[in-house]
Every structure is written in structure tokens, then in C-alpha cells.
PDB file of C-alpha atoms in Angstrom:
ATOM      1  CA  UNK A   1     -12.056  44.366  30.160  1.00 94.00           C
ATOM      2  CA  UNK A   2      -8.823  42.750  28.939  1.00 97.00           C
ATOM      3  CA  UNK A   3      -6.023  45.253  28.431  1.00 97.00           C
ATOM      4  CA  UNK A   4      -2.684  44.851  26.696  1.00 96.00           C
ATOM      5  CA  UNK A   5      -0.451  47.695  27.785  1.00 96.00           C
ATOM      6  CA  UNK A   6       2.923  48.616  26.321  1.00 95.00           C
ATOM      7  CA  UNK A   7       5.464  49.649  28.955  1.00 94.00           C
ATOM      8  CA  UNK A   8       8.063  51.166  26.623  1.00 93.00           C
ATOM      9  CA  UNK A   9      11.717  50.288  26.267  1.00 92.00           C
ATOM     10  CA  UNK A  10      14.034  51.540  28.952  1.00 86.00           C
ATOM     11  CA  UNK A  11      12.604  52.688  32.277  1.00 89.00           C
ATOM     12  CA  UNK A  12       9.825  51.819  34.723  1.00 91.00           C
ATOM     13  CA  UNK A  13       8.465  55.334  34.171  1.00 94.00           C
ATOM     14  CA  UNK A  14       8.075  54.811  30.422  1.00 95.00           C
ATOM     15  CA  UNK A  15       4.565  53.436  30.915  1.00 96.00           C
ATOM     16  CA  UNK A  16       1.915  56.017  29.975  1.00 97.00           C
ATOM     17  CA  UNK A  17      -0.094  57.759  32.682  1.00 97.00           C
ATOM     18  CA  UNK A  18      -3.236  56.112  31.325  1.00 97.00           C
ATOM     19  CA  UNK A  19      -1.572  52.702  31.351  1.00 97.00           C
ATOM     20  CA  UNK A  20      -0.361  53.153  34.929  1.00 97.00           C
ATOM     21  CA  UNK A  21      -3.848  54.118  36.133  1.00 97.00           C
ATOM     22  CA  UNK A  22      -5.288  50.945  34.574  1.00 97.00           C
ATOM     23  CA  UNK A  23      -2.541  48.764  36.086  1.00 97.00           C
ATOM     24  CA  UNK A  24      -3.123  50.126  39.582  1.00 97.00           C
ATOM     25  CA  UNK A  25      -6.875  49.470  39.406  1.00 96.00           C
ATOM     26  CA  UNK A  26      -6.836  46.046  37.690  1.00 97.00           C
ATOM     27  CA  UNK A  27      -7.768  42.768  39.344  1.00 96.00           C
ATOM     28  CA  UNK A  28      -4.788  40.862  37.881  1.00 96.00           C
ATOM     29  CA  UNK A  29      -1.672  42.118  36.103  1.00 96.00           C
ATOM     30  CA  UNK A  30       0.563  39.830  34.045  1.00 95.00           C
ATOM     31  CA  UNK A  31       4.057  40.721  32.818  1.00 93.00           C
ATOM     32  CA  UNK A  32       4.982  39.087  29.511  1.00 87.00           C
ATOM     33  CA  UNK A  33       8.591  38.018  29.922  1.00 72.00           C
ATOM     34  CA  UNK A  34       9.896  36.377  26.775  1.00 73.00           C
ATOM     35  CA  UNK A  35       9.627  38.603  23.656  1.00 74.00           C
ATOM     36  CA  UNK A  36      11.871  41.322  25.119  1.00 78.00           C
ATOM     37  CA  UNK A  37      13.586  42.523  28.297  1.00 80.00           C
ATOM     38  CA  UNK A  38      13.810  45.693  30.381  1.00 80.00           C
ATOM     39  CA  UNK A  39      16.774  47.079  32.346  1.00 78.00           C
ATOM     40  CA  UNK A  40      14.636  46.905  35.505  1.00 79.00           C
ATOM     41  CA  UNK A  41      13.664  43.669  37.210  1.00 84.00           C
ATOM     42  CA  UNK A  42      10.185  42.537  38.231  1.00 87.00           C
ATOM     43  CA  UNK A  43      10.541  43.844  41.794  1.00 91.00           C
ATOM     44  CA  UNK A  44      11.419  47.350  40.589  1.00 92.00           C
ATOM     45  CA  UNK A  45       8.369  47.343  38.333  1.00 92.00           C
ATOM     46  CA  UNK A  46       6.150  46.173  41.181  1.00 93.00           C
ATOM     47  CA  UNK A  47       7.454  48.913  43.474  1.00 94.00           C
ATOM     48  CA  UNK A  48       6.720  51.633  40.937  1.00 95.00           C
ATOM     49  CA  UNK A  49       3.388  50.236  39.722  1.00 95.00           C
ATOM     50  CA  UNK A  50       2.360  49.492  43.336  1.00 95.00           C
ATOM     51  CA  UNK A  51       1.011  46.158  42.150  1.00 94.00           C
ATOM     52  CA  UNK A  52       2.022  42.522  42.308  1.00 95.00           C
ATOM     53  CA  UNK A  53       2.879  41.208  38.834  1.00 94.00           C
ATOM     54  CA  UNK A  54       2.287  37.661  37.620  1.00 93.00           C
ATOM     55  CA  UNK A  55       5.087  36.544  35.314  1.00 89.00           C
ATOM     56  CA  UNK A  56       3.731  35.321  31.973  1.00 87.00           C
ATOM     57  CA  UNK A  57       6.319  33.217  30.183  1.00 82.00           C
ATOM     58  CA  UNK A  58       6.050  31.889  26.651  1.00 76.00           C
ATOM     59  CA  UNK A  59       4.248  28.738  27.718  1.00 78.00           C
ATOM     60  CA  UNK A  60       1.567  30.665  29.596  1.00 82.00           C
ATOM     61  CA  UNK A  61       0.953  33.277  26.872  1.00 79.00           C
ATOM     62  CA  UNK A  62       0.895  30.853  23.956  1.00 76.00           C
ATOM     63  CA  UNK A  63      -0.645  27.771  25.563  1.00 80.00           C
ATOM     64  CA  UNK A  64      -2.337  29.043  28.705  1.00 79.00           C
ATOM     65  CA  UNK A  65      -4.120  32.104  27.359  1.00 85.00           C
ATOM     66  CA  UNK A  66      -7.392  30.849  28.850  1.00 89.00           C
ATOM     67  CA  UNK A  67      -5.853  31.210  32.314  1.00 92.00           C
ATOM     68  CA  UNK A  68      -4.936  34.829  31.625  1.00 92.00           C
ATOM     69  CA  UNK A  69      -8.369  35.603  30.165  1.00 94.00           C
ATOM     70  CA  UNK A  70     -10.273  33.829  32.943  1.00 93.00           C
ATOM     71  CA  UNK A  71     -13.020  36.148  34.296  1.00 93.00           C
ATOM     72  CA  UNK A  72     -11.714  39.069  32.206  1.00 94.00           C
ATOM     73  CA  UNK A  73     -15.354  39.667  31.240  1.00 93.00           C
ATOM     74  CA  UNK A  74     -16.058  40.373  34.940  1.00 94.00           C
ATOM     75  CA  UNK A  75     -12.858  42.117  36.089  1.00 95.00           C
ATOM     76  CA  UNK A  76     -10.104  44.201  34.553  1.00 96.00           C
ATOM     77  CA  UNK A  77      -7.154  42.001  33.589  1.00 97.00           C
ATOM     78  CA  UNK A  78      -3.892  43.416  32.213  1.00 97.00           C
ATOM     79  CA  UNK A  79      -1.058  41.939  30.172  1.00 95.00           C
ATOM     80  CA  UNK A  80       2.038  44.155  30.238  1.00 95.00           C
ATOM     81  CA  UNK A  81       4.300  43.992  27.190  1.00 93.00           C
ATOM     82  CA  UNK A  82       7.783  45.472  26.762  1.00 91.00           C
ATOM     83  CA  UNK A  83       7.704  48.014  23.933  1.00 92.00           C
ATOM     84  CA  UNK A  84       4.381  48.191  22.085  1.00 94.00           C
ATOM     85  CA  UNK A  85       1.707  45.453  22.195  1.00 91.00           C
ATOM     86  CA  UNK A  86       1.683  44.956  18.430  1.00 90.00           C
ATOM     87  CA  UNK A  87       5.426  44.477  18.040  1.00 83.00           C
ATOM     88  CA  UNK A  88       4.856  40.701  18.352  1.00 77.00           C
ATOM     89  CA  UNK A  89       2.173  38.615  16.614  1.00 77.00           C
ATOM     90  CA  UNK A  90       1.618  36.648  19.844  1.00 79.00           C
ATOM     91  CA  UNK A  91      -0.234  39.588  21.334  1.00 85.00           C
ATOM     92  CA  UNK A  92      -2.565  39.939  18.366  1.00 89.00           C
ATOM     93  CA  UNK A  93      -3.421  36.264  18.815  1.00 88.00           C
ATOM     94  CA  UNK A  94      -4.413  36.640  22.461  1.00 91.00           C
ATOM     95  CA  UNK A  95      -6.588  39.647  21.568  1.00 93.00           C
ATOM     96  CA  UNK A  96      -8.426  37.537  19.005  1.00 92.00           C
ATOM     97  CA  UNK A  97      -8.937  34.813  21.596  1.00 92.00           C
ATOM     98  CA  UNK A  98     -10.415  37.368  23.989  1.00 94.00           C
ATOM     99  CA  UNK A  99     -12.822  38.638  21.355  1.00 93.00           C
ATOM    100  CA  UNK A 100     -13.879  35.075  20.543  1.00 93.00           C
ATOM    101  CA  UNK A 101     -14.827  34.781  24.219  1.00 93.00           C
ATOM    102  CA  UNK A 102     -16.839  38.047  23.990  1.00 94.00           C
ATOM    103  CA  UNK A 103     -14.382  39.813  26.284  1.00 96.00           C
ATOM    104  CA  UNK A 104     -13.990  43.538  25.651  1.00 96.00           C
ATOM    105  CA  UNK A 105     -10.407  44.537  24.864  1.00 96.00           C
ATOM    106  CA  UNK A 106      -8.308  47.681  24.788  1.00 97.00           C
ATOM    107  CA  UNK A 107      -4.712  48.347  23.782  1.00 97.00           C
ATOM    108  CA  UNK A 108      -2.523  51.062  25.303  1.00 97.00           C
ATOM    109  CA  UNK A 109       0.381  51.800  22.972  1.00 97.00           C
ATOM    110  CA  UNK A 110       3.972  52.763  23.689  1.00 96.00           C
ATOM    111  CA  UNK A 111       7.366  53.095  22.013  1.00 95.00           C
ATOM    112  CA  UNK A 112       8.989  50.007  20.486  1.00 94.00           C
ATOM    113  CA  UNK A 113      12.124  49.270  18.492  1.00 95.00           C
ATOM    114  CA  UNK A 114       9.974  49.587  15.356  1.00 94.00           C
ATOM    115  CA  UNK A 115       9.760  53.349  15.787  1.00 95.00           C
ATOM    116  CA  UNK A 116      12.540  54.094  18.283  1.00 96.00           C
ATOM    117  CA  UNK A 117      15.128  52.923  15.720  1.00 97.00           C
ATOM    118  CA  UNK A 118      14.688  56.383  14.204  1.00 97.00           C
ATOM    119  CA  UNK A 119      17.131  57.595  16.875  1.00 97.00           C
ATOM    120  CA  UNK A 120      19.988  56.537  14.578  1.00 97.00           C
ATOM    121  CA  UNK A 121      18.904  59.234  12.121  1.00 97.00           C
ATOM    122  CA  UNK A 122      17.379  56.999   9.450  1.00 98.00           C
ATOM    123  CA  UNK A 123      13.916  58.232   8.518  1.00 97.00           C
ATOM    124  CA  UNK A 124      11.164  55.765   9.381  1.00 97.00           C
ATOM    125  CA  UNK A 125       9.318  56.133   6.083  1.00 96.00           C
ATOM    126  CA  UNK A 126      12.501  54.990   4.299  1.00 97.00           C
ATOM    127  CA  UNK A 127      12.267  51.534   5.881  1.00 98.00           C
ATOM    128  CA  UNK A 128      10.975  48.482   4.040  1.00 97.00           C
ATOM    129  CA  UNK A 129       9.817  45.144   5.464  1.00 97.00           C
ATOM    130  CA  UNK A 130      11.320  44.205   8.836  1.00 96.00           C
ATOM    131  CA  UNK A 131      13.085  40.839   9.036  1.00 96.00           C
ATOM    132  CA  UNK A 132      14.158  38.500  11.829  1.00 95.00           C
ATOM    133  CA  UNK A 133      17.570  36.830  11.918  1.00 96.00           C
ATOM    134  CA  UNK A 134      17.503  33.515  13.834  1.00 95.00           C
ATOM    135  CA  UNK A 135      20.296  31.660  15.589  1.00 94.00           C
ATOM    136  CA  UNK A 136      21.869  29.028  13.350  1.00 92.00           C
ATOM    137  CA  UNK A 137      22.470  25.463  14.427  1.00 87.00           C
ATOM    138  CA  UNK A 138      24.779  22.815  13.020  1.00 87.00           C
ATOM    139  CA  UNK A 139      21.993  21.473  10.799  1.00 89.00           C
ATOM    140  CA  UNK A 140      19.737  24.525  10.299  1.00 90.00           C
ATOM    141  CA  UNK A 141      21.121  27.651   8.645  1.00 91.00           C
ATOM    142  CA  UNK A 142      18.248  29.570   7.037  1.00 90.00           C
ATOM    143  CA  UNK A 143      19.016  32.445   4.683  1.00 90.00           C
ATOM    144  CA  UNK A 144      15.551  33.400   3.410  1.00 90.00           C
ATOM    145  CA  UNK A 145      15.666  36.743   5.240  1.00 93.00           C
ATOM    146  CA  UNK A 146      18.374  37.919   2.798  1.00 94.00           C
ATOM    147  CA  UNK A 147      15.797  37.859  -0.002  1.00 93.00           C
ATOM    148  CA  UNK A 148      13.683  40.422   1.845  1.00 95.00           C
ATOM    149  CA  UNK A 149      16.722  42.574   2.604  1.00 96.00           C
ATOM    150  CA  UNK A 150      17.633  42.513  -1.091  1.00 95.00           C
ATOM    151  CA  UNK A 151      14.099  43.448  -2.067  1.00 96.00           C
ATOM    152  CA  UNK A 152      14.250  46.450   0.257  1.00 97.00           C
ATOM    153  CA  UNK A 153      17.694  47.498  -0.970  1.00 96.00           C
ATOM    154  CA  UNK A 154      16.628  47.209  -4.610  1.00 95.00           C
ATOM    155  CA  UNK A 155      14.014  49.862  -3.801  1.00 97.00           C
ATOM    156  CA  UNK A 156      16.486  52.011  -1.869  1.00 97.00           C
ATOM    157  CA  UNK A 157      14.873  51.129   1.471  1.00 98.00           C
ATOM    158  CA  UNK A 158      16.483  50.388   4.838  1.00 98.00           C
ATOM    159  CA  UNK A 159      15.886  47.045   6.587  1.00 98.00           C
ATOM    160  CA  UNK A 160      15.438  46.709  10.329  1.00 98.00           C
ATOM    161  CA  UNK A 161      16.701  43.279  11.390  1.00 98.00           C
ATOM    162  CA  UNK A 162      15.392  41.970  14.699  1.00 96.00           C
ATOM    163  CA  UNK A 163      17.880  39.561  16.253  1.00 96.00           C
ATOM    164  CA  UNK A 164      16.904  36.258  17.806  1.00 93.00           C
ATOM    165  CA  UNK A 165      15.917  35.982  21.477  1.00 89.00           C
ATOM    166  CA  UNK A 166      15.657  32.566  23.104  1.00 82.00           C
ATOM    167  CA  UNK A 167      14.158  32.588  26.594  1.00 74.00           C
ATOM    168  CA  UNK A 168      12.921  29.404  28.303  1.00 66.00           C
ATOM    169  CA  UNK A 169      13.531  27.295  25.209  1.00 65.00           C
ATOM    170  CA  UNK A 170      12.969  23.617  26.096  1.00 63.00           C
ATOM    171  CA  UNK A 171      15.929  21.262  25.974  1.00 64.00           C
ATOM    172  CA  UNK A 172      15.844  18.226  23.691  1.00 62.00           C
ATOM    173  CA  UNK A 173      15.479  16.020  26.754  1.00 66.00           C
ATOM    174  CA  UNK A 174      12.507  18.123  27.851  1.00 67.00           C
ATOM    175  CA  UNK A 175      10.809  17.538  24.499  1.00 62.00           C
ATOM    176  CA  UNK A 176      11.508  13.804  24.284  1.00 65.00           C
ATOM    177  CA  UNK A 177      10.973  12.868  27.936  1.00 66.00           C
ATOM    178  CA  UNK A 178       8.259  15.403  28.790  1.00 67.00           C
ATOM    179  CA  UNK A 179      10.484  16.752  31.539  1.00 69.00           C
ATOM    180  CA  UNK A 180      10.457  20.512  32.023  1.00 72.00           C
ATOM    181  CA  UNK A 181      14.018  21.664  31.457  1.00 74.00           C
ATOM    182  CA  UNK A 182      15.088  24.840  29.694  1.00 70.00           C
ATOM    183  CA  UNK A 183      18.167  26.015  27.865  1.00 72.00           C
ATOM    184  CA  UNK A 184      20.031  29.080  29.178  1.00 77.00           C
ATOM    185  CA  UNK A 185      18.647  32.335  27.771  1.00 81.00           C
ATOM    186  CA  UNK A 186      20.417  33.579  24.641  1.00 89.00           C
ATOM    187  CA  UNK A 187      20.338  36.945  22.895  1.00 93.00           C
ATOM    188  CA  UNK A 188      21.896  37.337  19.446  1.00 96.00           C
ATOM    189  CA  UNK A 189      24.544  40.045  19.140  1.00 97.00           C
ATOM    190  CA  UNK A 190      25.115  42.399  16.225  1.00 98.00           C
ATOM    191  CA  UNK A 191      28.485  40.812  15.409  1.00 97.00           C
ATOM    192  CA  UNK A 192      26.952  37.329  15.293  1.00 97.00           C
ATOM    193  CA  UNK A 193      24.151  38.428  12.961  1.00 97.00           C
ATOM    194  CA  UNK A 194      26.664  40.169  10.678  1.00 97.00           C
ATOM    195  CA  UNK A 195      28.853  37.051  10.670  1.00 96.00           C
ATOM    196  CA  UNK A 196      25.913  34.923   9.528  1.00 96.00           C
ATOM    197  CA  UNK A 197      25.090  37.453   6.800  1.00 96.00           C
ATOM    198  CA  UNK A 198      28.689  37.391   5.579  1.00 95.00           C
ATOM    199  CA  UNK A 199      28.673  33.586   5.432  1.00 94.00           C
ATOM    200  CA  UNK A 200      25.514  33.647   3.297  1.00 93.00           C
ATOM    201  CA  UNK A 201      26.988  36.246   0.950  1.00 92.00           C
ATOM    202  CA  UNK A 202      30.325  34.456   0.634  1.00 89.00           C
ATOM    203  CA  UNK A 203      28.614  31.127  -0.091  1.00 85.00           C
ATOM    204  CA  UNK A 204      26.774  32.489  -3.155  1.00 75.00           C
ATOM    205  CA  UNK A 205      24.016  29.986  -2.367  1.00 70.00           C
ATOM    206  CA  UNK A 206      21.015  32.301  -2.394  1.00 68.00           C
ATOM    207  CA  UNK A 207      18.349  32.907  -5.020  1.00 69.00           C
ATOM    208  CA  UNK A 208      18.117  36.084  -7.074  1.00 73.00           C
ATOM    209  CA  UNK A 209      20.293  39.150  -7.379  1.00 83.00           C
ATOM    210  CA  UNK A 210      22.227  40.181  -4.278  1.00 89.00           C
ATOM    211  CA  UNK A 211      22.576  43.834  -3.290  1.00 93.00           C
ATOM    212  CA  UNK A 212      24.276  43.181   0.052  1.00 94.00           C
ATOM    213  CA  UNK A 213      28.083  43.120   0.048  1.00 94.00           C
ATOM    214  CA  UNK A 214      30.858  43.149   2.614  1.00 95.00           C
ATOM    215  CA  UNK A 215      30.970  46.941   2.141  1.00 96.00           C
ATOM    216  CA  UNK A 216      27.247  47.527   2.674  1.00 97.00           C
ATOM    217  CA  UNK A 217      26.601  50.146   5.326  1.00 97.00           C
ATOM    218  CA  UNK A 218      24.998  48.776   8.511  1.00 97.00           C
ATOM    219  CA  UNK A 219      23.870  50.332  11.767  1.00 98.00           C
ATOM    220  CA  UNK A 220      24.185  48.359  14.986  1.00 98.00           C
ATOM    221  CA  UNK A 221      21.758  49.367  17.729  1.00 98.00           C
ATOM    222  CA  UNK A 222      21.943  48.099  21.297  1.00 97.00           C
ATOM    223  CA  UNK A 223      19.628  48.712  24.272  1.00 96.00           C
ATOM    224  CA  UNK A 224      17.633  51.411  22.490  1.00 96.00           C
ATOM    225  CA  UNK A 225      15.716  53.489  25.013  1.00 94.00           C
ATOM    226  CA  UNK A 226      17.980  52.424  27.877  1.00 92.00           C
ATOM    227  CA  UNK A 227      20.311  54.894  29.645  1.00 91.00           C
ATOM    228  CA  UNK A 228      23.343  53.211  28.035  1.00 94.00           C
ATOM    229  CA  UNK A 229      22.028  52.751  24.501  1.00 96.00           C
ATOM    230  CA  UNK A 230      24.731  52.341  21.872  1.00 97.00           C
ATOM    231  CA  UNK A 231      24.684  52.968  18.122  1.00 98.00           C
ATOM    232  CA  UNK A 232      27.547  52.148  15.735  1.00 98.00           C
ATOM    233  CA  UNK A 233      27.604  52.451  11.941  1.00 98.00           C
ATOM    234  CA  UNK A 234      30.052  50.784   9.572  1.00 97.00           C
ATOM    235  CA  UNK A 235      30.530  48.329   6.735  1.00 97.00           C
ATOM    236  CA  UNK A 236      29.056  44.865   7.219  1.00 97.00           C
ATOM    237  CA  UNK A 237      32.545  43.334   7.352  1.00 96.00           C
ATOM    238  CA  UNK A 238      33.611  45.855  10.019  1.00 96.00           C
ATOM    239  CA  UNK A 239      30.574  45.258  12.225  1.00 97.00           C
ATOM    240  CA  UNK A 240      31.642  41.645  12.799  1.00 96.00           C
ATOM    241  CA  UNK A 241      34.332  42.977  15.137  1.00 95.00           C
ATOM    242  CA  UNK A 242      32.236  45.537  17.026  1.00 96.00           C
ATOM    243  CA  UNK A 243      31.286  44.755  20.634  1.00 96.00           C
ATOM    244  CA  UNK A 244      27.888  46.343  21.308  1.00 97.00           C
ATOM    245  CA  UNK A 245      27.720  45.192  24.919  1.00 96.00           C
ATOM    246  CA  UNK A 246      24.769  43.499  26.651  1.00 94.00           C
ATOM    247  CA  UNK A 247      21.416  42.787  24.920  1.00 94.00           C
ATOM    248  CA  UNK A 248      19.098  43.694  23.279  1.00 93.00           C
ATOM    249  CA  UNK A 249      20.642  44.203  19.823  1.00 97.00           C
ATOM    250  CA  UNK A 250      19.249  45.069  16.379  1.00 97.00           C
ATOM    251  CA  UNK A 251      20.855  45.964  13.076  1.00 98.00           C
ATOM    252  CA  UNK A 252      19.790  48.045  10.112  1.00 98.00           C
ATOM    253  CA  UNK A 253      20.977  47.265   6.583  1.00 98.00           C
ATOM    254  CA  UNK A 254      21.043  50.724   5.055  1.00 98.00           C
ATOM    255  CA  UNK A 255      19.432  51.468   1.702  1.00 97.00           C
ATOM    256  CA  UNK A 256      19.794  54.733  -0.216  1.00 97.00           C
ATOM    257  CA  UNK A 257      20.692  57.583   2.109  1.00 97.00           C
ATOM    258  CA  UNK A 258      19.037  60.990   2.067  1.00 96.00           C
ATOM    259  CA  UNK A 259      21.662  63.743   2.660  1.00 96.00           C
ATOM    260  CA  UNK A 260      20.143  64.506   6.071  1.00 97.00           C
ATOM    261  CA  UNK A 261      20.335  60.810   7.043  1.00 97.00           C
ATOM    262  CA  UNK A 262      23.947  60.645   5.913  1.00 96.00           C
ATOM    263  CA  UNK A 263      24.843  63.736   7.940  1.00 97.00           C
ATOM    264  CA  UNK A 264      23.146  62.343  11.073  1.00 97.00           C
ATOM    265  CA  UNK A 265      24.791  58.910  10.733  1.00 96.00           C
ATOM    266  CA  UNK A 266      28.315  60.331  10.634  1.00 95.00           C
ATOM    267  CA  UNK A 267      28.383  60.704  14.425  1.00 96.00           C
ATOM    268  CA  UNK A 268      28.047  56.904  14.748  1.00 97.00           C
ATOM    269  CA  UNK A 269      30.652  55.791  12.197  1.00 96.00           C
ATOM    270  CA  UNK A 270      33.438  53.505  13.328  1.00 92.00           C
ATOM    271  CA  UNK A 271      36.438  55.765  13.902  1.00 74.00           C
ATOM    272  CA  UNK A 272      38.482  54.163  11.150  1.00 48.00           C
ATOM    273  CA  UNK A 273      35.728  54.920   8.590  1.00 45.00           C
TER     274      UNK A 273
END
């Protein structure tokens, strides 16, 4: 059997009892290490799980899936994923590959940012399509995600924005000279994402009607599920100056507020608000 097991967001003990039992009895256990991060390191996980973990970076998961799935039709093989297995499309792809190889599969779910974001008080069924905000470069500054945010806001819906993570990204020299070198890991911050949004809005170079302004209410969320999680709410222009601390960060562009949502959010407002 090939298992993909979600380990939750903030603690080694967040794995489910069922997931832990499978991990401890599996032949091989891989830890996916590039779509998210945990506050604990690999050694702490190994000590609690009582198992050696094989680190599965982006290259292994996306290009070396056959290695992970090798003999999974004879033994139990596990891929551990931070959050929930279906929070990233990569994991759906490896499940399809397993099924193509006639390997039985099972998924053990857990909490992810997609549902844990409800801790800020915004009701989950008031969220529209989730978007991703990528790092800009000098020559690549996409703004297509604003169209989806506007579509959500036009319907009164909130938008969860997942901020870019770059782990083990190859350098240009690595690509051109086939030499394995990687850029330092980068994690987008709330203030950087808000700055990019403001630049798009101020440029007036987007298609369609815009519902997002400098005064639009946003919620910054950092390290959700961790002991030191932080939530701050304020206008988009204010959030550019808010330090949310270490990664991981997300933001929510707020739609129409229900009175209960508004009451809950007040505890997170910037003091000057």
C-alpha cells in the first residue's frame, strides 16, 4: 500500500493516531520537504515517530516518483506531507502515478491552512477561490491573481492568498551548466505580498473592474497552528508596514463581513484602526 499522510501544521503530535500507527509499521517513510515547513526539524519528527525519515525534496517528488513508489505494491510505503495531502496538486499527481502502476493507495487527512484559516474568525463557507501570489522578478510581474480576488469580492466572498515558497530552486548556472546549485530558500511575507498588490492597483494596468483598494480590509496570518501563530487585520495599505515575523505567511482579502465575523476580527485589528 502507498500512503500519503498529513502531519498537520504545528507540532510533531499533530499527526493522527491512525497515521502514526501506519508510519511506525511502514517499510519506508518519506518526508516531503518543499511545499511547506514545520516548527520541528527532521530529527525531532524521527524521535517522536520512532522511525527514520527519508527527505523527499521537490526533485524527488516531481521527477523521482518511481523511486518512492518502488515495491509499494509489496510493502507499505509512506509519504508524509505538512498540512493535508490534498493542499498541493503535486500529491494528487503521485497518487495517480501509483494507481497507474496498480498500487493500492490510501490518504490520511489532517488540518491545513485551507481550513485552519478559520481561526481568524472568517467563516469558511464565505471563502471563494484560493489564489497564489508569486515572487516578482525584474522582468516577470504577474497580476492575474487580482482578477480572481476581484471575482470573489464582487460576490462578497473572502480570498485566501497563499504566499510563494521557494525551496531548493535551481540557480541559473545550475540550469545552463547542468550543475546542481540551489538558491537560498525564500518565503514571501505578508508585507511583501501587500506591496505587490498595491503596485498592481496603483498602476491601473489590470483588466476588468477592480474591487480592491488601498482601504480594503486584509487579514495577515503567520505560522497558523504553531505555538506562536500571529494574526493581524488592517487596511491593505497598513499591512505593508506590519512585521508578521518568521514564515509561513498567508493573507486574506476580506469580502462582505457577517456581523459575527466582524465582531471576531476586532481583536486582531491594528491598534490605530
